Amino acid sequence: MYKIIMSLICVFSVVTSTHAATFSLEYKGFHERMKRVHKGNFPQTELVFSVPQVNGCTIQSGYIATEKRQFPLTYNEYQRVFIPFDEELKNNRGLINIEVDGDGKSCGIAMQIRVKQPKQQYDAKQLLTVIDEMDAMFDKLHGFPMKYFRDPLEGLTIAFVANDEAYVEIDGQSKIADNGMLQISRQTLVNSHDISFSTEPLVISPYLKQD
């Protein structure tokens, strides 16, 4: 699953205790990236932030704080964190504070483009429009002139719940997921019609060319 680790905004201020650590990240870095996306038209896709699921980085709690207020940070079982797009938080130098079950030294924030609401069945043309939309969002995130120096997306990565024996059927031909994941290339979609999954995907994200 393609993710970008947001090292530029992860200016850590780590406070440790015997069993856990809290790391703080400047809200303005999140806001900068979300603002770029908000300027575009992306009805099928969204920009998602998460804490990668590695040892010592399981989220225990979280909150967003400024000098004058504090409120809980929402996250789910897959460690996706839901960051609001809020001009006031940026202006008031908000901080995202996340407590994890380890020392926090190996933790970070991942940024990923995903389909908003994955479905179990698609027309191939629908998924081609998803790829085009993801390409356009990448351009927004890269900005000028870097967007002209990247390769187009190769296709889509499909992720399922890890213990599912999942597969995709493309015009009646089956392809089994490997460890809960599989890729569908743009070219495959161009030459296909009907796409169906054995179960609803957990995540549909970009598939990039591997160097």
PDB file of C-alpha atoms in Angstrom:
ATOM      1  CA  MET A   1       0.000   0.000   0.000  1.00  0.00           C
ATOM      2  CA  TYR A   2       1.599   3.253  -1.085  1.00  0.00           C
ATOM      3  CA  LYS A   3       2.162   5.700   1.758  1.00  0.00           C
ATOM      4  CA  ILE A   4       4.284   8.775   2.254  1.00  0.00           C
ATOM      5  CA  ILE A   5       5.868   9.177   5.679  1.00  0.00           C
ATOM      6  CA  MET A   6       5.445  12.831   6.518  1.00  0.00           C
ATOM      7  CA  SER A   7       8.895  13.494   7.874  1.00  0.00           C
ATOM      8  CA  LEU A   8       8.641  17.204   7.130  1.00  0.00           C
ATOM      9  CA  ILE A   9       5.861  17.782   9.615  1.00  0.00           C
ATOM     10  CA  CYS A  10       6.884  15.235  12.216  1.00  0.00           C
ATOM     11  CA  VAL A  11       8.902  17.599  14.378  1.00  0.00           C
ATOM     12  CA  PHE A  12       8.696  15.411  17.432  1.00  0.00           C
ATOM     13  CA  SER A  13       8.446  16.557  20.973  1.00  0.00           C
ATOM     14  CA  VAL A  14       8.423  13.232  22.786  1.00  0.00           C
ATOM     15  CA  VAL A  15       7.436  12.891  26.426  1.00  0.00           C
ATOM     16  CA  THR A  16       8.054   9.406  27.797  1.00  0.00           C
ATOM     17  CA  SER A  17       6.884   7.495  30.839  1.00  0.00           C
ATOM     18  CA  THR A  18       7.582   3.954  31.981  1.00  0.00           C
ATOM     19  CA  HIS A  19       5.146   2.332  29.565  1.00  0.00           C
ATOM     20  CA  ALA A  20       4.188   4.948  26.947  1.00  0.00           C
ATOM     21  CA  ALA A  21       5.230   8.061  25.079  1.00  0.00           C
ATOM     22  CA  THR A  22       3.373  11.048  23.687  1.00  0.00           C
ATOM     23  CA  PHE A  23       4.676  12.700  20.535  1.00  0.00           C
ATOM     24  CA  SER A  24       3.558  16.082  19.255  1.00  0.00           C
ATOM     25  CA  LEU A  25       3.298  17.242  15.644  1.00  0.00           C
ATOM     26  CA  GLU A  26       2.631  20.720  14.327  1.00  0.00           C
ATOM     27  CA  TYR A  27      -0.863  21.054  12.882  1.00  0.00           C
ATOM     28  CA  LYS A  28       0.279  23.490  10.185  1.00  0.00           C
ATOM     29  CA  GLY A  29       1.949  20.679   8.203  1.00  0.00           C
ATOM     30  CA  PHE A  30      -1.321  18.766   8.002  1.00  0.00           C
ATOM     31  CA  HIS A  31      -3.211  21.936   7.123  1.00  0.00           C
ATOM     32  CA  GLU A  32      -0.814  22.744   4.284  1.00  0.00           C
ATOM     33  CA  ARG A  33      -1.459  19.409   2.589  1.00  0.00           C
ATOM     34  CA  MET A  34      -5.204  19.398   3.230  1.00  0.00           C
ATOM     35  CA  LYS A  35      -5.489  22.935   1.823  1.00  0.00           C
ATOM     36  CA  ARG A  36      -3.955  21.792  -1.459  1.00  0.00           C
ATOM     37  CA  VAL A  37      -6.498  18.977  -1.706  1.00  0.00           C
ATOM     38  CA  HIS A  38      -9.422  21.236  -0.775  1.00  0.00           C
ATOM     39  CA  LYS A  39      -8.596  23.440  -3.755  1.00  0.00           C
ATOM     40  CA  GLY A  40      -9.281  20.530  -6.131  1.00  0.00           C
ATOM     41  CA  ASN A  41     -12.332  18.506  -7.095  1.00  0.00           C
ATOM     42  CA  PHE A  42     -11.976  14.980  -5.723  1.00  0.00           C
ATOM     43  CA  PRO A  43     -15.422  13.404  -5.205  1.00  0.00           C
ATOM     44  CA  GLN A  44     -14.195   9.784  -5.094  1.00  0.00           C
ATOM     45  CA  THR A  45     -10.914  10.054  -3.206  1.00  0.00           C
ATOM     46  CA  GLU A  46      -9.514  11.562  -0.022  1.00  0.00           C
ATOM     47  CA  LEU A  47      -6.254  12.261   1.763  1.00  0.00           C
ATOM     48  CA  VAL A  48      -5.808  10.062   4.838  1.00  0.00           C
ATOM     49  CA  PHE A  49      -3.362  10.229   7.755  1.00  0.00           C
ATOM     50  CA  SER A  50      -2.416   7.274   9.936  1.00  0.00           C
ATOM     51  CA  VAL A  51       0.158   5.992  12.403  1.00  0.00           C
ATOM     52  CA  PRO A  52       1.840   2.913  10.843  1.00  0.00           C
ATOM     53  CA  GLN A  53       1.110  -0.269  12.812  1.00  0.00           C
ATOM     54  CA  VAL A  54       4.560  -1.246  14.048  1.00  0.00           C
ATOM     55  CA  ASN A  55       5.715  -2.441  17.462  1.00  0.00           C
ATOM     56  CA  GLY A  56       5.581   0.290  20.065  1.00  0.00           C
ATOM     57  CA  CYS A  57       3.347   2.541  17.973  1.00  0.00           C
ATOM     58  CA  THR A  58      -0.145   1.401  18.931  1.00  0.00           C
ATOM     59  CA  ILE A  59      -2.236   4.475  19.684  1.00  0.00           C
ATOM     60  CA  GLN A  60      -3.445   4.687  23.272  1.00  0.00           C
ATOM     61  CA  SER A  61      -5.021   8.148  23.120  1.00  0.00           C
ATOM     62  CA  GLY A  62      -4.681  11.495  21.420  1.00  0.00           C
ATOM     63  CA  TYR A  63      -5.729  15.117  21.520  1.00  0.00           C
ATOM     64  CA  ILE A  64      -5.415  18.362  19.583  1.00  0.00           C
ATOM     65  CA  ALA A  65      -4.305  21.413  21.547  1.00  0.00           C
ATOM     66  CA  THR A  66      -3.695  25.134  21.231  1.00  0.00           C
ATOM     67  CA  GLU A  67      -2.731  27.538  23.979  1.00  0.00           C
ATOM     68  CA  LYS A  68      -6.429  28.133  24.761  1.00  0.00           C
ATOM     69  CA  ARG A  69      -8.264  24.875  24.067  1.00  0.00           C
ATOM     70  CA  GLN A  70      -7.929  21.123  23.840  1.00  0.00           C
ATOM     71  CA  PHE A  71     -10.157  18.397  22.385  1.00  0.00           C
ATOM     72  CA  PRO A  72      -9.880  14.648  21.651  1.00  0.00           C
ATOM     73  CA  LEU A  73      -8.230  13.292  18.542  1.00  0.00           C
ATOM     74  CA  THR A  74     -10.419  10.758  16.740  1.00  0.00           C
ATOM     75  CA  TYR A  75      -8.799   7.558  15.427  1.00  0.00           C
ATOM     76  CA  ASN A  76      -9.960   4.053  14.486  1.00  0.00           C
ATOM     77  CA  GLU A  77      -8.804   0.465  14.981  1.00  0.00           C
ATOM     78  CA  TYR A  78      -6.590   0.683  11.884  1.00  0.00           C
ATOM     79  CA  GLN A  79      -4.820   3.721  13.376  1.00  0.00           C
ATOM     80  CA  ARG A  80      -6.237   6.201  10.919  1.00  0.00           C
ATOM     81  CA  VAL A  81      -6.301   9.607  12.592  1.00  0.00           C
ATOM     82  CA  PHE A  82      -9.007  12.067  11.608  1.00  0.00           C
ATOM     83  CA  ILE A  83      -7.495  15.544  11.371  1.00  0.00           C
ATOM     84  CA  PRO A  84      -9.945  18.452  10.940  1.00  0.00           C
ATOM     85  CA  PHE A  85      -9.330  21.121   8.314  1.00  0.00           C
ATOM     86  CA  ASP A  86      -9.443  24.211  10.488  1.00  0.00           C
ATOM     87  CA  GLU A  87      -7.896  27.605   9.767  1.00  0.00           C
ATOM     88  CA  GLU A  88      -8.126  28.580  13.429  1.00  0.00           C
ATOM     89  CA  LEU A  89      -6.007  25.604  14.479  1.00  0.00           C
ATOM     90  CA  LYS A  90      -3.324  26.660  12.016  1.00  0.00           C
ATOM     91  CA  ASN A  91      -3.388  30.302  13.135  1.00  0.00           C
ATOM     92  CA  ASN A  92      -3.258  29.293  16.807  1.00  0.00           C
ATOM     93  CA  ARG A  93      -0.294  26.962  16.288  1.00  0.00           C
ATOM     94  CA  GLY A  94      -2.182  23.774  17.054  1.00  0.00           C
ATOM     95  CA  LEU A  95      -0.385  20.589  18.008  1.00  0.00           C
ATOM     96  CA  ILE A  96      -1.447  16.999  17.336  1.00  0.00           C
ATOM     97  CA  ASN A  97      -0.534  14.904  20.398  1.00  0.00           C
ATOM     98  CA  ILE A  98      -0.554  11.100  20.154  1.00  0.00           C
ATOM     99  CA  GLU A  99       0.190   8.677  22.971  1.00  0.00           C
ATOM    100  CA  VAL A 100       1.549   5.290  21.895  1.00  0.00           C
ATOM    101  CA  ASP A 101       2.407   2.135  23.825  1.00  0.00           C
ATOM    102  CA  GLY A 102       6.163   2.344  23.202  1.00  0.00           C
ATOM    103  CA  ASP A 103       8.864   4.981  23.404  1.00  0.00           C
ATOM    104  CA  GLY A 104       7.677   6.679  20.209  1.00  0.00           C
ATOM    105  CA  LYS A 105      11.098   6.717  18.560  1.00  0.00           C
ATOM    106  CA  SER A 106      10.082   4.489  15.642  1.00  0.00           C
ATOM    107  CA  CYS A 107       6.647   6.061  15.124  1.00  0.00           C
ATOM    108  CA  GLY A 108       5.553   8.486  12.440  1.00  0.00           C
ATOM    109  CA  ILE A 109       2.613   9.711  10.440  1.00  0.00           C
ATOM    110  CA  ALA A 110       1.792   8.257   7.024  1.00  0.00           C
ATOM    111  CA  MET A 111      -0.105  10.139   4.348  1.00  0.00           C
ATOM    112  CA  GLN A 112      -2.079   8.200   1.748  1.00  0.00           C
ATOM    113  CA  ILE A 113      -4.610   8.821  -1.006  1.00  0.00           C
ATOM    114  CA  ARG A 114      -7.569   6.448  -0.807  1.00  0.00           C
ATOM    115  CA  VAL A 115     -10.989   5.809  -2.287  1.00  0.00           C
ATOM    116  CA  LYS A 116     -13.562   7.316   0.090  1.00  0.00           C
ATOM    117  CA  GLN A 117     -16.039   4.430   0.069  1.00  0.00           C
ATOM    118  CA  PRO A 118     -14.729   1.185  -1.458  1.00  0.00           C
ATOM    119  CA  LYS A 119     -17.326  -1.007  -3.145  1.00  0.00           C
ATOM    120  CA  GLN A 120     -17.461  -4.712  -3.914  1.00  0.00           C
ATOM    121  CA  GLN A 121     -18.260  -4.272  -7.609  1.00  0.00           C
ATOM    122  CA  TYR A 122     -17.079  -1.805 -10.226  1.00  0.00           C
ATOM    123  CA  ASP A 123     -17.179  -1.143 -13.897  1.00  0.00           C
ATOM    124  CA  ALA A 124     -13.588  -0.926 -15.125  1.00  0.00           C
ATOM    125  CA  LYS A 125     -14.228   2.601 -16.418  1.00  0.00           C
ATOM    126  CA  GLN A 126     -15.145   3.680 -12.877  1.00  0.00           C
ATOM    127  CA  LEU A 127     -11.780   2.529 -11.572  1.00  0.00           C
ATOM    128  CA  LEU A 128      -9.990   4.281 -14.419  1.00  0.00           C
ATOM    129  CA  THR A 129     -11.639   7.547 -13.350  1.00  0.00           C
ATOM    130  CA  VAL A 130     -10.473   6.811  -9.783  1.00  0.00           C
ATOM    131  CA  ILE A 131      -6.872   6.483 -11.025  1.00  0.00           C
ATOM    132  CA  ASP A 132      -7.170   9.749 -12.947  1.00  0.00           C
ATOM    133  CA  GLU A 133      -8.495  11.478  -9.836  1.00  0.00           C
ATOM    134  CA  MET A 134      -5.671  10.091  -7.703  1.00  0.00           C
ATOM    135  CA  ASP A 135      -3.171  11.304 -10.311  1.00  0.00           C
ATOM    136  CA  ALA A 136      -4.687  14.778 -10.103  1.00  0.00           C
ATOM    137  CA  MET A 137      -4.462  14.756  -6.297  1.00  0.00           C
ATOM    138  CA  PHE A 138      -0.811  13.727  -6.465  1.00  0.00           C
ATOM    139  CA  ASP A 139      -0.200  16.733  -8.707  1.00  0.00           C
ATOM    140  CA  LYS A 140      -1.853  19.004  -6.137  1.00  0.00           C
ATOM    141  CA  LEU A 141       0.293  17.560  -3.350  1.00  0.00           C
ATOM    142  CA  HIS A 142       3.550  17.761  -5.320  1.00  0.00           C
ATOM    143  CA  GLY A 143       2.934  21.245  -6.673  1.00  0.00           C
ATOM    144  CA  PHE A 144       4.936  23.053  -9.326  1.00  0.00           C
ATOM    145  CA  PRO A 145       7.310  22.032 -10.816  1.00  0.00           C
ATOM    146  CA  MET A 146       7.684  18.564  -9.254  1.00  0.00           C
ATOM    147  CA  LYS A 147       4.356  17.322 -10.642  1.00  0.00           C
ATOM    148  CA  TYR A 148       5.969  17.328 -14.098  1.00  0.00           C
ATOM    149  CA  PHE A 149       8.764  14.989 -13.000  1.00  0.00           C
ATOM    150  CA  ARG A 150       6.809  12.038 -11.686  1.00  0.00           C
ATOM    151  CA  ASP A 151       5.470   8.955 -13.433  1.00  0.00           C
ATOM    152  CA  PRO A 152       1.699   8.448 -13.759  1.00  0.00           C
ATOM    153  CA  LEU A 153       0.134   5.900 -11.439  1.00  0.00           C
ATOM    154  CA  GLU A 154       0.483   2.292 -12.578  1.00  0.00           C
ATOM    155  CA  GLY A 155      -2.916   1.301 -11.235  1.00  0.00           C
ATOM    156  CA  LEU A 156      -4.569   0.515  -7.919  1.00  0.00           C
ATOM    157  CA  THR A 157      -3.592  -1.393  -4.795  1.00  0.00           C
ATOM    158  CA  ILE A 158      -6.466  -3.240  -3.142  1.00  0.00           C
ATOM    159  CA  ALA A 159      -6.183  -4.140   0.546  1.00  0.00           C
ATOM    160  CA  PHE A 160      -8.516  -6.464   2.425  1.00  0.00           C
ATOM    161  CA  VAL A 161      -8.836  -7.448   6.058  1.00  0.00           C
ATOM    162  CA  ALA A 162      -5.666  -9.486   6.579  1.00  0.00           C
ATOM    163  CA  ASN A 163      -7.275 -12.827   7.475  1.00  0.00           C
ATOM    164  CA  ASP A 164      -9.726 -12.794   4.559  1.00  0.00           C
ATOM    165  CA  GLU A 165      -9.061 -15.210   1.686  1.00  0.00           C
ATOM    166  CA  ALA A 166      -9.890 -12.476  -0.771  1.00  0.00           C
ATOM    167  CA  TYR A 167      -9.759 -12.377  -4.544  1.00  0.00           C
ATOM    168  CA  VAL A 168     -10.818 -10.250  -7.491  1.00  0.00           C
ATOM    169  CA  GLU A 169     -12.694 -11.386 -10.573  1.00  0.00           C
ATOM    170  CA  ILE A 170     -11.897  -9.466 -13.743  1.00  0.00           C
ATOM    171  CA  ASP A 171     -14.266 -10.426 -16.552  1.00  0.00           C
ATOM    172  CA  GLY A 172     -14.643 -13.846 -14.921  1.00  0.00           C
ATOM    173  CA  GLN A 173     -10.921 -14.451 -14.338  1.00  0.00           C
ATOM    174  CA  SER A 174      -9.864 -14.744 -10.691  1.00  0.00           C
ATOM    175  CA  LYS A 175      -6.762 -13.333  -9.018  1.00  0.00           C
ATOM    176  CA  ILE A 176      -6.088 -14.216  -5.370  1.00  0.00           C
ATOM    177  CA  ALA A 177      -4.809 -11.623  -2.919  1.00  0.00           C
ATOM    178  CA  ASP A 178      -1.336 -12.140  -1.454  1.00  0.00           C
ATOM    179  CA  ASN A 179      -1.376 -11.509   2.294  1.00  0.00           C
ATOM    180  CA  GLY A 180      -4.557  -9.491   1.930  1.00  0.00           C
ATOM    181  CA  MET A 181      -3.329  -7.313  -0.932  1.00  0.00           C
ATOM    182  CA  LEU A 182      -3.317  -7.255  -4.725  1.00  0.00           C
ATOM    183  CA  GLN A 183      -2.662  -4.788  -7.542  1.00  0.00           C
ATOM    184  CA  ILE A 184      -4.669  -4.048 -10.661  1.00  0.00           C
ATOM    185  CA  SER A 185      -2.788  -2.217 -13.399  1.00  0.00           C
ATOM    186  CA  ARG A 186      -4.191   0.625 -15.434  1.00  0.00           C
ATOM    187  CA  GLN A 187      -3.634  -1.413 -18.594  1.00  0.00           C
ATOM    188  CA  THR A 188      -5.653  -4.326 -17.199  1.00  0.00           C
ATOM    189  CA  LEU A 189      -8.558  -1.968 -16.546  1.00  0.00           C
ATOM    190  CA  VAL A 190      -8.335  -0.484 -20.042  1.00  0.00           C
ATOM    191  CA  ASN A 191      -8.809  -3.981 -21.478  1.00  0.00           C
ATOM    192  CA  SER A 192     -11.557  -5.081 -19.046  1.00  0.00           C
ATOM    193  CA  HIS A 193     -15.204  -4.457 -18.239  1.00  0.00           C
ATOM    194  CA  ASP A 194     -16.455  -5.964 -14.972  1.00  0.00           C
ATOM    195  CA  ILE A 195     -14.503  -5.936 -11.703  1.00  0.00           C
ATOM    196  CA  SER A 196     -15.802  -7.666  -8.572  1.00  0.00           C
ATOM    197  CA  PHE A 197     -14.192  -8.511  -5.248  1.00  0.00           C
ATOM    198  CA  SER A 198     -14.998 -11.471  -3.021  1.00  0.00           C
ATOM    199  CA  THR A 199     -15.470  -9.040  -0.134  1.00  0.00           C
ATOM    200  CA  GLU A 200     -15.560  -5.280   0.163  1.00  0.00           C
ATOM    201  CA  PRO A 201     -11.990  -3.904   0.147  1.00  0.00           C
ATOM    202  CA  LEU A 202     -10.674  -2.264   3.277  1.00  0.00           C
ATOM    203  CA  VAL A 203      -8.593   0.252   1.278  1.00  0.00           C
ATOM    204  CA  ILE A 204      -8.186   1.139  -2.390  1.00  0.00           C
ATOM    205  CA  SER A 205      -5.070   3.237  -2.890  1.00  0.00           C
ATOM    206  CA  PRO A 206      -2.557   4.090  -5.656  1.00  0.00           C
ATOM    207  CA  TYR A 207      -0.206   1.542  -7.192  1.00  0.00           C
ATOM    208  CA  LEU A 208       3.026   3.227  -8.251  1.00  0.00           C
ATOM    209  CA  LYS A 209       5.811   2.086 -10.490  1.00  0.00           C
ATOM    210  CA  GLN A 210       8.542   0.320  -8.527  1.00  0.00           C
ATOM    211  CA  ASP A 211      12.080   1.388  -9.361  1.00  0.00           C
TER     212      ASP A 211
END
